[in-house]
Amino acid sequence: MKLTELYNSLNDKPLNEQMSPETLMVKLGGDEKTELKISNQTNSTGDIDLSNVTLEFKGEKYEKLNFEFYEELEDHENEGKDALFKAETDKMVFEVEVNIQANYDDSGMIDDVEWRSLETFPKDVEEQKRPDYADVDGDGDEEESMEKAFKDKEKMDEAHCTEEEIREGTCGYSTDGKPRRKPAGPNLMRERFQKLANIIK
């Protein structure tokens, strides 16, 4: 059979659509693993292209998903970067960790996609529900939302405090995590009781 005949026998589909879907078992935010099928994640030259991805899981099929750069997670300098890519439909949001090249802004080249990190959310709760699997604030809590983790990390970066010090009410923060002129401690409790007893004003 000639090469052209072989190509025509594949219904003239682009190379990226001829390949069998990649199948993985992923958690998708829960404890039970789910079968995930990924198609159309490469272009005609075989490079990773996330502009027309098809995902199938839990009896649902999502086509023409356009995953775009959303935020940088970690910079490995010349070795590349870890980034979060996001795609949306009318009702759903999809997020996945992607390894991009150091010069991604110029090249647009992707090295790998960590499909096991895929998370899905209803569109209206995307920020509140995205879990902190990367543990960006280093507090060991991977179940808190990324939104809260980034806020905690900003506080720690500004005050050079650990999450534990903030939670304890030391390092210039009260126990509610809000900045104060001086750390919470016995002296503040004593002042509070004195005010309640009208000893001081």
PDB file of C-alpha atoms in Angstrom:
ATOM      1  CA  MET A   1       0.000   0.000   0.000  1.00  0.00           C
ATOM      2  CA  LYS A   2       1.288   3.450  -0.879  1.00  0.00           C
ATOM      3  CA  LEU A   3       1.765   6.064   1.801  1.00  0.00           C
ATOM      4  CA  THR A   4      -0.926   8.285   0.249  1.00  0.00           C
ATOM      5  CA  GLU A   5      -3.383   5.377   0.246  1.00  0.00           C
ATOM      6  CA  LEU A   6      -2.586   4.675   3.892  1.00  0.00           C
ATOM      7  CA  TYR A   7      -3.185   8.314   4.752  1.00  0.00           C
ATOM      8  CA  ASN A   8      -6.490   8.332   2.865  1.00  0.00           C
ATOM      9  CA  SER A   9      -7.554   5.174   4.674  1.00  0.00           C
ATOM     10  CA  LEU A  10      -7.362   7.163   7.905  1.00  0.00           C
ATOM     11  CA  ASN A  11     -10.133   9.467   6.607  1.00  0.00           C
ATOM     12  CA  ASP A  12      -7.701  12.331   6.049  1.00  0.00           C
ATOM     13  CA  LYS A  13      -7.681  13.082   9.773  1.00  0.00           C
ATOM     14  CA  PRO A  14      -4.810  15.238  11.051  1.00  0.00           C
ATOM     15  CA  LEU A  15      -1.954  13.275  12.642  1.00  0.00           C
ATOM     16  CA  ASN A  16      -2.895  14.421  16.145  1.00  0.00           C
ATOM     17  CA  GLU A  17      -6.405  12.986  15.737  1.00  0.00           C
ATOM     18  CA  GLN A  18      -5.192   9.632  14.356  1.00  0.00           C
ATOM     19  CA  MET A  19      -3.324   8.718  17.527  1.00  0.00           C
ATOM     20  CA  SER A  20      -5.039   6.608  20.155  1.00  0.00           C
ATOM     21  CA  PRO A  21      -6.168   8.559  23.215  1.00  0.00           C
ATOM     22  CA  GLU A  22      -3.856   8.512  26.207  1.00  0.00           C
ATOM     23  CA  THR A  23      -5.605   6.814  29.121  1.00  0.00           C
ATOM     24  CA  LEU A  24      -4.721   7.453  32.770  1.00  0.00           C
ATOM     25  CA  MET A  25      -6.228   6.767  36.172  1.00  0.00           C
ATOM     26  CA  VAL A  26      -6.567  10.068  38.047  1.00  0.00           C
ATOM     27  CA  LYS A  27      -8.126  11.183  41.327  1.00  0.00           C
ATOM     28  CA  LEU A  28      -9.794  14.369  40.062  1.00  0.00           C
ATOM     29  CA  GLY A  29      -9.887  15.815  43.579  1.00  0.00           C
ATOM     30  CA  GLY A  30     -11.345  12.728  45.249  1.00  0.00           C
ATOM     31  CA  ASP A  31     -10.089   9.503  46.793  1.00  0.00           C
ATOM     32  CA  GLU A  32     -11.379   7.175  44.063  1.00  0.00           C
ATOM     33  CA  LYS A  33      -9.442   7.019  40.816  1.00  0.00           C
ATOM     34  CA  THR A  34     -11.250   7.775  37.580  1.00  0.00           C
ATOM     35  CA  GLU A  35     -10.304   6.757  34.042  1.00  0.00           C
ATOM     36  CA  LEU A  36      -9.313   9.791  32.000  1.00  0.00           C
ATOM     37  CA  LYS A  37      -8.864   9.708  28.223  1.00  0.00           C
ATOM     38  CA  ILE A  38      -6.925  12.538  26.573  1.00  0.00           C
ATOM     39  CA  SER A  39      -6.988  13.138  22.820  1.00  0.00           C
ATOM     40  CA  ASN A  40      -5.730  15.849  20.456  1.00  0.00           C
ATOM     41  CA  GLN A  41      -2.948  17.084  22.718  1.00  0.00           C
ATOM     42  CA  THR A  42      -0.352  17.225  19.937  1.00  0.00           C
ATOM     43  CA  ASN A  43      -0.206  19.113  16.647  1.00  0.00           C
ATOM     44  CA  SER A  44       0.612  17.768  13.175  1.00  0.00           C
ATOM     45  CA  THR A  45       4.365  17.844  13.921  1.00  0.00           C
ATOM     46  CA  GLY A  46       4.005  15.917  17.186  1.00  0.00           C
ATOM     47  CA  ASP A  47       4.609  18.876  19.522  1.00  0.00           C
ATOM     48  CA  ILE A  48       2.326  19.313  22.523  1.00  0.00           C
ATOM     49  CA  ASP A  49      -0.531  21.649  21.627  1.00  0.00           C
ATOM     50  CA  LEU A  50      -3.272  22.240  24.196  1.00  0.00           C
ATOM     51  CA  SER A  51      -5.525  24.403  22.030  1.00  0.00           C
ATOM     52  CA  ASN A  52      -7.953  21.651  20.949  1.00  0.00           C
ATOM     53  CA  VAL A  53      -7.901  18.950  23.634  1.00  0.00           C
ATOM     54  CA  THR A  54     -10.602  16.326  24.142  1.00  0.00           C
ATOM     55  CA  LEU A  55     -11.111  14.887  27.632  1.00  0.00           C
ATOM     56  CA  GLU A  56     -13.353  11.943  28.511  1.00  0.00           C
ATOM     57  CA  PHE A  57     -14.163  10.835  32.057  1.00  0.00           C
ATOM     58  CA  LYS A  58     -17.158   9.726  34.136  1.00  0.00           C
ATOM     59  CA  GLY A  59     -19.261   9.219  31.003  1.00  0.00           C
ATOM     60  CA  GLU A  60     -18.738  12.806  29.829  1.00  0.00           C
ATOM     61  CA  LYS A  61     -16.805  14.026  26.798  1.00  0.00           C
ATOM     62  CA  TYR A  62     -15.403  17.574  26.600  1.00  0.00           C
ATOM     63  CA  GLU A  63     -14.139  18.584  23.177  1.00  0.00           C
ATOM     64  CA  LYS A  64     -12.206  21.549  21.787  1.00  0.00           C
ATOM     65  CA  LEU A  65     -10.800  22.546  25.182  1.00  0.00           C
ATOM     66  CA  ASN A  66      -8.275  25.365  24.824  1.00  0.00           C
ATOM     67  CA  PHE A  67      -5.830  25.177  27.749  1.00  0.00           C
ATOM     68  CA  GLU A  68      -3.986  28.484  28.187  1.00  0.00           C
ATOM     69  CA  PHE A  69      -1.281  29.686  30.550  1.00  0.00           C
ATOM     70  CA  TYR A  70      -2.889  30.882  33.803  1.00  0.00           C
ATOM     71  CA  GLU A  71      -0.122  31.290  36.376  1.00  0.00           C
ATOM     72  CA  GLU A  72       3.465  30.309  37.078  1.00  0.00           C
ATOM     73  CA  LEU A  73       3.895  27.798  39.907  1.00  0.00           C
ATOM     74  CA  GLU A  74       7.668  27.366  40.077  1.00  0.00           C
ATOM     75  CA  ASP A  75      10.643  28.648  38.109  1.00  0.00           C
ATOM     76  CA  HIS A  76      13.495  26.176  37.514  1.00  0.00           C
ATOM     77  CA  GLU A  77      15.484  28.813  35.615  1.00  0.00           C
ATOM     78  CA  ASN A  78      17.209  27.283  32.552  1.00  0.00           C
ATOM     79  CA  GLU A  79      15.494  23.935  33.139  1.00  0.00           C
ATOM     80  CA  GLY A  80      12.035  25.417  32.549  1.00  0.00           C
ATOM     81  CA  LYS A  81       9.007  26.274  34.655  1.00  0.00           C
ATOM     82  CA  ASP A  82       5.984  24.608  36.217  1.00  0.00           C
ATOM     83  CA  ALA A  83       2.809  26.434  35.290  1.00  0.00           C
ATOM     84  CA  LEU A  84      -0.929  26.116  35.708  1.00  0.00           C
ATOM     85  CA  PHE A  85      -2.971  26.012  32.492  1.00  0.00           C
ATOM     86  CA  LYS A  86      -6.722  26.549  32.432  1.00  0.00           C
ATOM     87  CA  ALA A  87      -9.545  25.758  29.993  1.00  0.00           C
ATOM     88  CA  GLU A  88     -13.211  26.657  30.335  1.00  0.00           C
ATOM     89  CA  THR A  89     -16.565  25.614  28.946  1.00  0.00           C
ATOM     90  CA  ASP A  90     -19.880  27.333  29.668  1.00  0.00           C
ATOM     91  CA  LYS A  91     -20.232  25.385  32.905  1.00  0.00           C
ATOM     92  CA  MET A  92     -16.864  23.875  33.788  1.00  0.00           C
ATOM     93  CA  VAL A  93     -13.290  24.931  34.501  1.00  0.00           C
ATOM     94  CA  PHE A  94     -10.336  22.592  33.921  1.00  0.00           C
ATOM     95  CA  GLU A  95      -6.874  23.171  35.393  1.00  0.00           C
ATOM     96  CA  VAL A  96      -3.703  21.143  34.880  1.00  0.00           C
ATOM     97  CA  GLU A  97      -0.026  21.508  35.763  1.00  0.00           C
ATOM     98  CA  VAL A  98       2.241  21.882  32.742  1.00  0.00           C
ATOM     99  CA  ASN A  99       6.035  21.834  32.351  1.00  0.00           C
ATOM    100  CA  ILE A 100       6.971  24.662  29.988  1.00  0.00           C
ATOM    101  CA  GLN A 101      10.317  25.723  28.567  1.00  0.00           C
ATOM    102  CA  ALA A 102      12.261  28.574  30.163  1.00  0.00           C
ATOM    103  CA  ASN A 103      11.624  30.738  27.080  1.00  0.00           C
ATOM    104  CA  TYR A 104       7.927  29.825  26.852  1.00  0.00           C
ATOM    105  CA  ASP A 105       6.884  33.469  26.402  1.00  0.00           C
ATOM    106  CA  ASP A 106       8.791  33.501  23.095  1.00  0.00           C
ATOM    107  CA  SER A 107       8.615  29.871  21.970  1.00  0.00           C
ATOM    108  CA  GLY A 108       5.253  28.710  23.326  1.00  0.00           C
ATOM    109  CA  MET A 109       6.871  25.287  23.743  1.00  0.00           C
ATOM    110  CA  ILE A 110       5.512  22.791  26.275  1.00  0.00           C
ATOM    111  CA  ASP A 111       7.690  19.931  27.540  1.00  0.00           C
ATOM    112  CA  ASP A 112       5.079  17.844  29.346  1.00  0.00           C
ATOM    113  CA  VAL A 113       1.561  17.886  30.776  1.00  0.00           C
ATOM    114  CA  GLU A 114       0.929  16.424  34.251  1.00  0.00           C
ATOM    115  CA  TRP A 115      -2.550  15.101  33.487  1.00  0.00           C
ATOM    116  CA  ARG A 116      -2.690  13.349  36.884  1.00  0.00           C
ATOM    117  CA  SER A 117      -2.877  16.847  38.420  1.00  0.00           C
ATOM    118  CA  LEU A 118      -6.065  17.659  36.462  1.00  0.00           C
ATOM    119  CA  GLU A 119      -8.759  19.382  38.511  1.00  0.00           C
ATOM    120  CA  THR A 120     -12.296  20.228  37.407  1.00  0.00           C
ATOM    121  CA  PHE A 121     -14.742  22.693  38.959  1.00  0.00           C
ATOM    122  CA  PRO A 122     -18.149  24.124  38.280  1.00  0.00           C
ATOM    123  CA  LYS A 123     -17.429  27.560  36.856  1.00  0.00           C
ATOM    124  CA  ASP A 124     -19.011  29.510  39.736  1.00  0.00           C
ATOM    125  CA  VAL A 125     -16.834  27.976  42.473  1.00  0.00           C
ATOM    126  CA  GLU A 126     -13.516  27.648  40.702  1.00  0.00           C
ATOM    127  CA  GLU A 127     -11.354  29.838  42.988  1.00  0.00           C
ATOM    128  CA  GLN A 128     -12.888  28.758  46.271  1.00  0.00           C
ATOM    129  CA  LYS A 129     -12.628  25.039  45.577  1.00  0.00           C
ATOM    130  CA  ARG A 130      -9.225  24.683  43.897  1.00  0.00           C
ATOM    131  CA  PRO A 131      -7.170  22.707  46.491  1.00  0.00           C
ATOM    132  CA  ASP A 132      -3.632  23.634  47.502  1.00  0.00           C
ATOM    133  CA  TYR A 133      -1.992  20.397  46.268  1.00  0.00           C
ATOM    134  CA  ALA A 134       1.227  22.323  45.603  1.00  0.00           C
ATOM    135  CA  ASP A 135       1.222  23.544  49.257  1.00  0.00           C
ATOM    136  CA  VAL A 136       2.387  26.977  48.124  1.00  0.00           C
ATOM    137  CA  ASP A 137       2.518  28.382  51.661  1.00  0.00           C
ATOM    138  CA  GLY A 138       4.407  25.400  53.108  1.00  0.00           C
ATOM    139  CA  ASP A 139       1.992  24.803  55.976  1.00  0.00           C
ATOM    140  CA  GLY A 140       1.330  21.142  55.151  1.00  0.00           C
ATOM    141  CA  ASP A 141      -2.379  21.773  54.497  1.00  0.00           C
ATOM    142  CA  GLU A 142      -3.128  20.545  50.964  1.00  0.00           C
ATOM    143  CA  GLU A 143      -6.894  20.696  51.407  1.00  0.00           C
ATOM    144  CA  GLU A 144      -7.194  24.480  51.885  1.00  0.00           C
ATOM    145  CA  SER A 145      -8.025  26.535  48.816  1.00  0.00           C
ATOM    146  CA  MET A 146      -5.225  27.933  46.663  1.00  0.00           C
ATOM    147  CA  GLU A 147      -6.761  31.379  47.185  1.00  0.00           C
ATOM    148  CA  LYS A 148      -6.231  31.140  50.969  1.00  0.00           C
ATOM    149  CA  ALA A 149      -2.771  29.575  50.550  1.00  0.00           C
ATOM    150  CA  PHE A 150      -1.546  32.430  48.361  1.00  0.00           C
ATOM    151  CA  LYS A 151      -2.893  34.996  50.849  1.00  0.00           C
ATOM    152  CA  ASP A 152      -1.117  33.186  53.681  1.00  0.00           C
ATOM    153  CA  LYS A 153       2.098  33.088  51.678  1.00  0.00           C
ATOM    154  CA  GLU A 154       1.881  36.843  51.031  1.00  0.00           C
ATOM    155  CA  LYS A 155       1.522  37.461  54.779  1.00  0.00           C
ATOM    156  CA  MET A 156       4.517  35.249  55.550  1.00  0.00           C
ATOM    157  CA  ASP A 157       6.644  36.859  52.847  1.00  0.00           C
ATOM    158  CA  GLU A 158       5.856  40.338  54.155  1.00  0.00           C
ATOM    159  CA  ALA A 159       6.488  39.560  57.822  1.00  0.00           C
ATOM    160  CA  HIS A 160       9.077  36.774  57.397  1.00  0.00           C
ATOM    161  CA  CYS A 161       6.908  34.592  59.633  1.00  0.00           C
ATOM    162  CA  THR A 162       5.927  30.953  59.400  1.00  0.00           C
ATOM    163  CA  GLU A 163       2.301  29.859  59.134  1.00  0.00           C
ATOM    164  CA  GLU A 164       2.603  28.347  62.640  1.00  0.00           C
ATOM    165  CA  GLU A 165       3.830  31.655  64.109  1.00  0.00           C
ATOM    166  CA  ILE A 166       0.906  33.490  62.541  1.00  0.00           C
ATOM    167  CA  ARG A 167      -1.561  30.861  63.816  1.00  0.00           C
ATOM    168  CA  GLU A 168      -0.075  31.103  67.332  1.00  0.00           C
ATOM    169  CA  GLY A 169      -0.471  34.878  67.302  1.00  0.00           C
ATOM    170  CA  THR A 170       3.236  35.675  67.385  1.00  0.00           C
ATOM    171  CA  CYS A 171       5.381  37.593  64.893  1.00  0.00           C
ATOM    172  CA  GLY A 172       3.135  40.656  64.783  1.00  0.00           C
ATOM    173  CA  TYR A 173      -0.102  38.857  63.969  1.00  0.00           C
ATOM    174  CA  SER A 174      -3.154  38.163  66.071  1.00  0.00           C
ATOM    175  CA  THR A 175      -4.623  34.671  66.241  1.00  0.00           C
ATOM    176  CA  ASP A 176      -7.046  35.599  63.450  1.00  0.00           C
ATOM    177  CA  GLY A 177      -4.062  36.127  61.137  1.00  0.00           C
ATOM    178  CA  LYS A 178      -4.491  39.898  60.886  1.00  0.00           C
ATOM    179  CA  PRO A 179      -1.493  42.197  61.332  1.00  0.00           C
ATOM    180  CA  ARG A 180      -1.192  43.949  64.695  1.00  0.00           C
ATOM    181  CA  ARG A 181       1.280  46.427  66.187  1.00  0.00           C
ATOM    182  CA  LYS A 182       2.437  43.820  68.651  1.00  0.00           C
ATOM    183  CA  PRO A 183       2.013  40.051  68.911  1.00  0.00           C
ATOM    184  CA  ALA A 184      -0.931  38.551  70.725  1.00  0.00           C
ATOM    185  CA  GLY A 185       0.015  37.212  74.106  1.00  0.00           C
ATOM    186  CA  PRO A 186      -0.772  37.235  77.854  1.00  0.00           C
ATOM    187  CA  ASN A 187      -0.319  41.011  78.049  1.00  0.00           C
ATOM    188  CA  LEU A 188      -3.151  41.577  75.567  1.00  0.00           C
ATOM    189  CA  MET A 189      -5.424  39.176  77.430  1.00  0.00           C
ATOM    190  CA  ARG A 190      -4.638  40.979  80.685  1.00  0.00           C
ATOM    191  CA  GLU A 191      -5.453  44.354  79.087  1.00  0.00           C
ATOM    192  CA  ARG A 192      -8.712  42.932  77.725  1.00  0.00           C
ATOM    193  CA  PHE A 193      -9.824  41.670  81.169  1.00  0.00           C
ATOM    194  CA  GLN A 194      -8.862  44.980  82.791  1.00  0.00           C
ATOM    195  CA  LYS A 195     -10.947  46.877  80.254  1.00  0.00           C
ATOM    196  CA  LEU A 196     -13.893  44.564  80.874  1.00  0.00           C
ATOM    197  CA  ALA A 197     -13.558  45.107  84.595  1.00  0.00           C
ATOM    198  CA  ASN A 198     -13.314  48.892  84.071  1.00  0.00           C
ATOM    199  CA  ILE A 199      -9.873  48.923  85.697  1.00  0.00           C
ATOM    200  CA  ILE A 200      -8.390  50.647  82.664  1.00  0.00           C
ATOM    201  CA  LYS A 201      -9.925  52.411  79.692  1.00  0.00           C
TER     202      LYS A 201
END
